[in-house]
């Protein structure tokens, strides 16, 4: 692979002058060339040539793409920040801030480490995204592509290890970006150069196959060109026609990836026809299709439906003399320019004051379908080309951040991510044990927002763990889920420590009530009733006893099937004599004025407590049910309602009460509510929680035990104060 013709400064200027003539534009370019020459004075390339030769070549490649004067100037200056004492500020003052910006970005993306071949987790797609994101501007990419193209052309002067690494990076990153931007001239050359250094054996094998039948093929192509030229001239069409050869890597790719034999590759004999208008393209196609036999299914109309990288052309495959197969491409000059220069053709610099920017904008809008390909990264669609670069930046460049490990691995995170998100992406254990973060060599707080291009290093320490606060900081679901799982596990561990304590509380209560703990403390039996206490398992139930969210009294009652209340036991202990009528009457803590004995019970729908306004409802066969006056079940049943009164002398009784708490769901909401109840020494008999997946509202139903309405109202007020709680109501059914 020999270097192409030597490029001089004069070559660059004459190429530039084919399309740039304004004196101030030329002056800018000349000043940039002279400044770069002075700054790099004395520096040599590995080839032994003065360093400026590289700069001439880069500027020359850019000029063939017809970029604007500032981009040419940036081409000359592209290595000054990195290799000379010049700063960005200086470039901004001497030239333009835009030029300084381009040179700085070129320097930054040049510094991206490439780990492709050594890192099994390397993702070329992420690397390319990072590259584009950091470039921010298509002109930066163009300068960098020109730089890489010349470096690839002179790769023979590098060590073998460097050759392999640079060629692999070119194949993984640069060639696909050139392809995406539609710059096939650069893409093809980059691929063939990389191919040569990566797999010399295959390169020579393909080159030999191509060479072997070259004379024969050239003869066939020339004969066909003559034939078609005659046909088109007869029909008064203006055209240019030439044979073209496929580049070696694309032949290799078709053979290897598409499993084709060399002689099966149909477009080896390829002819391109350039004509004036779109209309002419279809006319040329018509004449050719009627004169020769087309192969069915091979006609492709990329004029009507351009490729995403803006490529437009008509393709047809025909059978010529001696059954030889030819691929014919038909396009206009403009389409040809876009095919070779891609996006550069659209940013192509045009001089002149009569130039209509509005029309140009429209032209870009219509043709920049490659942008949609970019936009697919985010699933967004953007049609307004007037905001092209802004949208491009927003959707593609800022939707994600791309950061790096110190070893150069690119990590893709949601926008707004922090070092914690990064740590969990690296490894769960790194996340769990992180204690600090170093971003771009400086220690930063854990909630620091990461930006594209940041190099992030995580400090870990064994024996530490994530805190609940991290949940508020992290942006990625992955990190959030890992932290939640960790916290839940820790809480479970803590709970298990309490099991022993809980079991002791239960045993004590059983003994106090005269039951044998050995008989009742059967884990299986207890597990069968855990749901009635609003918990999921034995451990939670024992934990509940310790933190007093579950009353040992009600647990013992459930376990022993004893429905007696504490009160009765206390009473029976106190006076072993026959209980008086009064006490029987007062089983519910209520009396009916004027009536000595009547079967009474508290309604389960509204669960009245001492102090509530109540009414008795005479049922058929179940005596009097006592409801709260505002209970829906007693409204409109006046005939069967009777007055009842609370028994003033029966103040120690515990009443079941039902509450419904509505709250915005959050972690530890449940625990916080249970804690409030246990702090006020209110036994919880039952508690269940449900969260609406759409509204994210949690509805917590609890059955508790209180002595009276005052106590209940105080508790309700305290629950209301719990963070995120919206309302606390008595249960009404
Ligand atoms: Mn360079």
mmCIF file with all atom_site columns, N, CA, C and O and ligand atoms in Angstrom, residues 40 45 51 54-55 58 75 78-80 82-83 106 143-144 146-148 150-151, ligand 1:
data_model
loop_
_atom_site.group_PDB
_atom_site.id
_atom_site.type_symbol
_atom_site.label_atom_id
_atom_site.label_alt_id
_atom_site.label_comp_id
_atom_site.label_asym_id
_atom_site.label_entity_id
_atom_site.label_seq_id
_atom_site.pdbx_PDB_ins_code
_atom_site.Cartn_x
_atom_site.Cartn_y
_atom_site.Cartn_z
_atom_site.occupancy
_atom_site.B_iso_or_equiv
_atom_site.pdbx_formal_charge
_atom_site.auth_seq_id
_atom_site.auth_comp_id
_atom_site.auth_asym_id
_atom_site.auth_atom_id
_atom_site.pdbx_PDB_model_num
ATOM   1  N  N   . UNK A 1 40  ? 4.651   24.024 14.013 1.00 0.00 ? 40  UNK A N   1
ATOM   2  C  CA  . UNK A 1 40  ? 5.163   22.642 13.937 1.00 0.00 ? 40  UNK A CA  1
ATOM   3  C  C   . UNK A 1 40  ? 6.593   22.598 13.413 1.00 0.00 ? 40  UNK A C   1
ATOM   4  O  O   . UNK A 1 40  ? 7.105   21.517 13.125 1.00 0.00 ? 40  UNK A O   1
ATOM   5  N  N   . UNK A 1 45  ? 7.518   13.694 11.079 1.00 0.00 ? 45  UNK A N   1
ATOM   6  C  CA  . UNK A 1 45  ? 6.644   12.525 11.178 1.00 0.00 ? 45  UNK A CA  1
ATOM   7  C  C   . UNK A 1 45  ? 7.523   11.290 11.232 1.00 0.00 ? 45  UNK A C   1
ATOM   8  O  O   . UNK A 1 45  ? 8.717   11.344 10.945 1.00 0.00 ? 45  UNK A O   1
ATOM   9  N  N   . UNK A 1 51  ? 6.563   17.649 9.601  1.00 0.00 ? 51  UNK A N   1
ATOM   10 C  CA  . UNK A 1 51  ? 5.203   17.414 10.083 1.00 0.00 ? 51  UNK A CA  1
ATOM   11 C  C   . UNK A 1 51  ? 4.151   18.062 9.190  1.00 0.00 ? 51  UNK A C   1
ATOM   12 O  O   . UNK A 1 51  ? 3.057   17.534 8.993  1.00 0.00 ? 51  UNK A O   1
ATOM   13 N  N   . UNK A 1 54  ? 1.786   16.310 6.669  1.00 0.00 ? 54  UNK A N   1
ATOM   14 C  CA  . UNK A 1 54  ? 0.521   15.717 7.147  1.00 0.00 ? 54  UNK A CA  1
ATOM   15 C  C   . UNK A 1 54  ? -0.610  16.746 7.062  1.00 0.00 ? 54  UNK A C   1
ATOM   16 O  O   . UNK A 1 54  ? -1.718  16.449 6.615  1.00 0.00 ? 54  UNK A O   1
ATOM   17 N  N   . UNK A 1 55  ? -0.289  17.982 7.463  1.00 0.00 ? 55  UNK A N   1
ATOM   18 C  CA  . UNK A 1 55  ? -1.314  19.028 7.468  1.00 0.00 ? 55  UNK A CA  1
ATOM   19 C  C   . UNK A 1 55  ? -1.756  19.387 6.047  1.00 0.00 ? 55  UNK A C   1
ATOM   20 O  O   . UNK A 1 55  ? -2.942  19.606 5.798  1.00 0.00 ? 55  UNK A O   1
ATOM   21 N  N   . UNK A 1 58  ? -4.146  16.643 4.976  1.00 0.00 ? 58  UNK A N   1
ATOM   22 C  CA  . UNK A 1 58  ? -5.462  16.738 5.614  1.00 0.00 ? 58  UNK A CA  1
ATOM   23 C  C   . UNK A 1 58  ? -6.268  17.870 4.965  1.00 0.00 ? 58  UNK A C   1
ATOM   24 O  O   . UNK A 1 58  ? -7.434  17.706 4.598  1.00 0.00 ? 58  UNK A O   1
ATOM   25 N  N   . UNK A 1 75  ? -8.359  22.303 9.437  1.00 0.00 ? 75  UNK A N   1
ATOM   26 C  CA  . UNK A 1 75  ? -7.558  21.167 8.976  1.00 0.00 ? 75  UNK A CA  1
ATOM   27 C  C   . UNK A 1 75  ? -6.070  21.450 9.134  1.00 0.00 ? 75  UNK A C   1
ATOM   28 O  O   . UNK A 1 75  ? -5.314  20.610 9.625  1.00 0.00 ? 75  UNK A O   1
ATOM   29 N  N   . UNK A 1 78  ? -5.275  21.488 12.996 1.00 0.00 ? 78  UNK A N   1
ATOM   30 C  CA  . UNK A 1 78  ? -5.907  20.472 13.841 1.00 0.00 ? 78  UNK A CA  1
ATOM   31 C  C   . UNK A 1 78  ? -4.988  19.854 14.892 1.00 0.00 ? 78  UNK A C   1
ATOM   32 O  O   . UNK A 1 78  ? -5.467  19.320 15.894 1.00 0.00 ? 78  UNK A O   1
ATOM   33 N  N   . UNK A 1 79  ? -3.683  19.906 14.698 1.00 0.00 ? 79  UNK A N   1
ATOM   34 C  CA  . UNK A 1 79  ? -2.781  19.314 15.693 1.00 0.00 ? 79  UNK A CA  1
ATOM   35 C  C   . UNK A 1 79  ? -2.083  20.349 16.579 1.00 0.00 ? 79  UNK A C   1
ATOM   36 O  O   . UNK A 1 79  ? -1.238  19.986 17.399 1.00 0.00 ? 79  UNK A O   1
ATOM   37 N  N   . UNK A 1 80  ? -2.438  21.639 16.409 1.00 0.00 ? 80  UNK A N   1
ATOM   38 C  CA  . UNK A 1 80  ? -1.678  22.659 17.157 1.00 0.00 ? 80  UNK A CA  1
ATOM   39 C  C   . UNK A 1 80  ? -1.923  22.591 18.665 1.00 0.00 ? 80  UNK A C   1
ATOM   40 O  O   . UNK A 1 80  ? -0.989  22.735 19.445 1.00 0.00 ? 80  UNK A O   1
ATOM   41 N  N   . UNK A 1 82  ? -2.733  19.999 20.459 1.00 0.00 ? 82  UNK A N   1
ATOM   42 C  CA  . UNK A 1 82  ? -2.135  18.800 21.030 1.00 0.00 ? 82  UNK A CA  1
ATOM   43 C  C   . UNK A 1 82  ? -0.606  18.804 20.951 1.00 0.00 ? 82  UNK A C   1
ATOM   44 O  O   . UNK A 1 82  ? 0.066   18.439 21.913 1.00 0.00 ? 82  UNK A O   1
ATOM   45 N  N   . UNK A 1 83  ? -0.056  19.227 19.835 1.00 0.00 ? 83  UNK A N   1
ATOM   46 C  CA  . UNK A 1 83  ? 1.387   19.046 19.619 1.00 0.00 ? 83  UNK A CA  1
ATOM   47 C  C   . UNK A 1 83  ? 2.231   20.307 19.744 1.00 0.00 ? 83  UNK A C   1
ATOM   48 O  O   . UNK A 1 83  ? 3.459   20.246 19.638 1.00 0.00 ? 83  UNK A O   1
ATOM   49 N  N   . UNK A 1 106 ? -11.615 18.177 17.787 1.00 0.00 ? 106 UNK A N   1
ATOM   50 C  CA  . UNK A 1 106 ? -10.814 17.184 17.060 1.00 0.00 ? 106 UNK A CA  1
ATOM   51 C  C   . UNK A 1 106 ? -9.778  16.586 18.012 1.00 0.00 ? 106 UNK A C   1
ATOM   52 O  O   . UNK A 1 106 ? -9.542  15.373 18.027 1.00 0.00 ? 106 UNK A O   1
ATOM   53 N  N   . UNK A 1 143 ? -12.976 16.754 9.620  1.00 0.00 ? 143 UNK A N   1
ATOM   54 C  CA  . UNK A 1 143 ? -11.538 16.974 9.843  1.00 0.00 ? 143 UNK A CA  1
ATOM   55 C  C   . UNK A 1 143 ? -10.896 15.691 10.376 1.00 0.00 ? 143 UNK A C   1
ATOM   56 O  O   . UNK A 1 143 ? -9.834  15.267 9.934  1.00 0.00 ? 143 UNK A O   1
ATOM   57 N  N   . UNK A 1 144 ? -11.608 15.054 11.317 1.00 0.00 ? 144 UNK A N   1
ATOM   58 C  CA  . UNK A 1 144 ? -11.045 13.846 11.929 1.00 0.00 ? 144 UNK A CA  1
ATOM   59 C  C   . UNK A 1 144 ? -10.942 12.709 10.909 1.00 0.00 ? 144 UNK A C   1
ATOM   60 O  O   . UNK A 1 144 ? -9.981  11.931 10.924 1.00 0.00 ? 144 UNK A O   1
ATOM   61 N  N   . UNK A 1 146 ? -10.497 13.099 7.661  1.00 0.00 ? 146 UNK A N   1
ATOM   62 C  CA  . UNK A 1 146 ? -9.386  13.441 6.765  1.00 0.00 ? 146 UNK A CA  1
ATOM   63 C  C   . UNK A 1 146 ? -8.053  13.121 7.451  1.00 0.00 ? 146 UNK A C   1
ATOM   64 O  O   . UNK A 1 146 ? -7.130  12.560 6.834  1.00 0.00 ? 146 UNK A O   1
ATOM   65 N  N   . UNK A 1 147 ? -7.966  13.462 8.729  1.00 0.00 ? 147 UNK A N   1
ATOM   66 C  CA  . UNK A 1 147 ? -6.771  13.182 9.519  1.00 0.00 ? 147 UNK A CA  1
ATOM   67 C  C   . UNK A 1 147 ? -6.486  11.680 9.539  1.00 0.00 ? 147 UNK A C   1
ATOM   68 O  O   . UNK A 1 147 ? -5.379  11.225 9.257  1.00 0.00 ? 147 UNK A O   1
ATOM   69 N  N   . UNK A 1 148 ? -7.544  10.894 9.833  1.00 0.00 ? 148 UNK A N   1
ATOM   70 C  CA  . UNK A 1 148 ? -7.356  9.451  9.914  1.00 0.00 ? 148 UNK A CA  1
ATOM   71 C  C   . UNK A 1 148 ? -7.011  8.857  8.544  1.00 0.00 ? 148 UNK A C   1
ATOM   72 O  O   . UNK A 1 148 ? -6.184  7.950  8.444  1.00 0.00 ? 148 UNK A O   1
ATOM   73 N  N   . UNK A 1 150 ? -5.297  10.221 6.111  1.00 0.00 ? 150 UNK A N   1
ATOM   74 C  CA  . UNK A 1 150 ? -3.876  10.396 5.810  1.00 0.00 ? 150 UNK A CA  1
ATOM   75 C  C   . UNK A 1 150 ? -3.001  9.537  6.725  1.00 0.00 ? 150 UNK A C   1
ATOM   76 O  O   . UNK A 1 150 ? -2.005  8.970  6.287  1.00 0.00 ? 150 UNK A O   1
ATOM   77 N  N   . UNK A 1 151 ? -3.394  9.411  7.986  1.00 0.00 ? 151 UNK A N   1
ATOM   78 C  CA  . UNK A 1 151 ? -2.623  8.547  8.887  1.00 0.00 ? 151 UNK A CA  1
ATOM   79 C  C   . UNK A 1 151 ? -2.651  7.096  8.426  1.00 0.00 ? 151 UNK A C   1
ATOM   80 O  O   . UNK A 1 151 ? -1.654  6.384  8.542  1.00 0.00 ? 151 UNK A O   1
HETATM 81 MN MN1 . LIG B 2 .   ? -3.268  14.718 12.683 1.00 0.00 ? 1   LIG B MN1 1
#
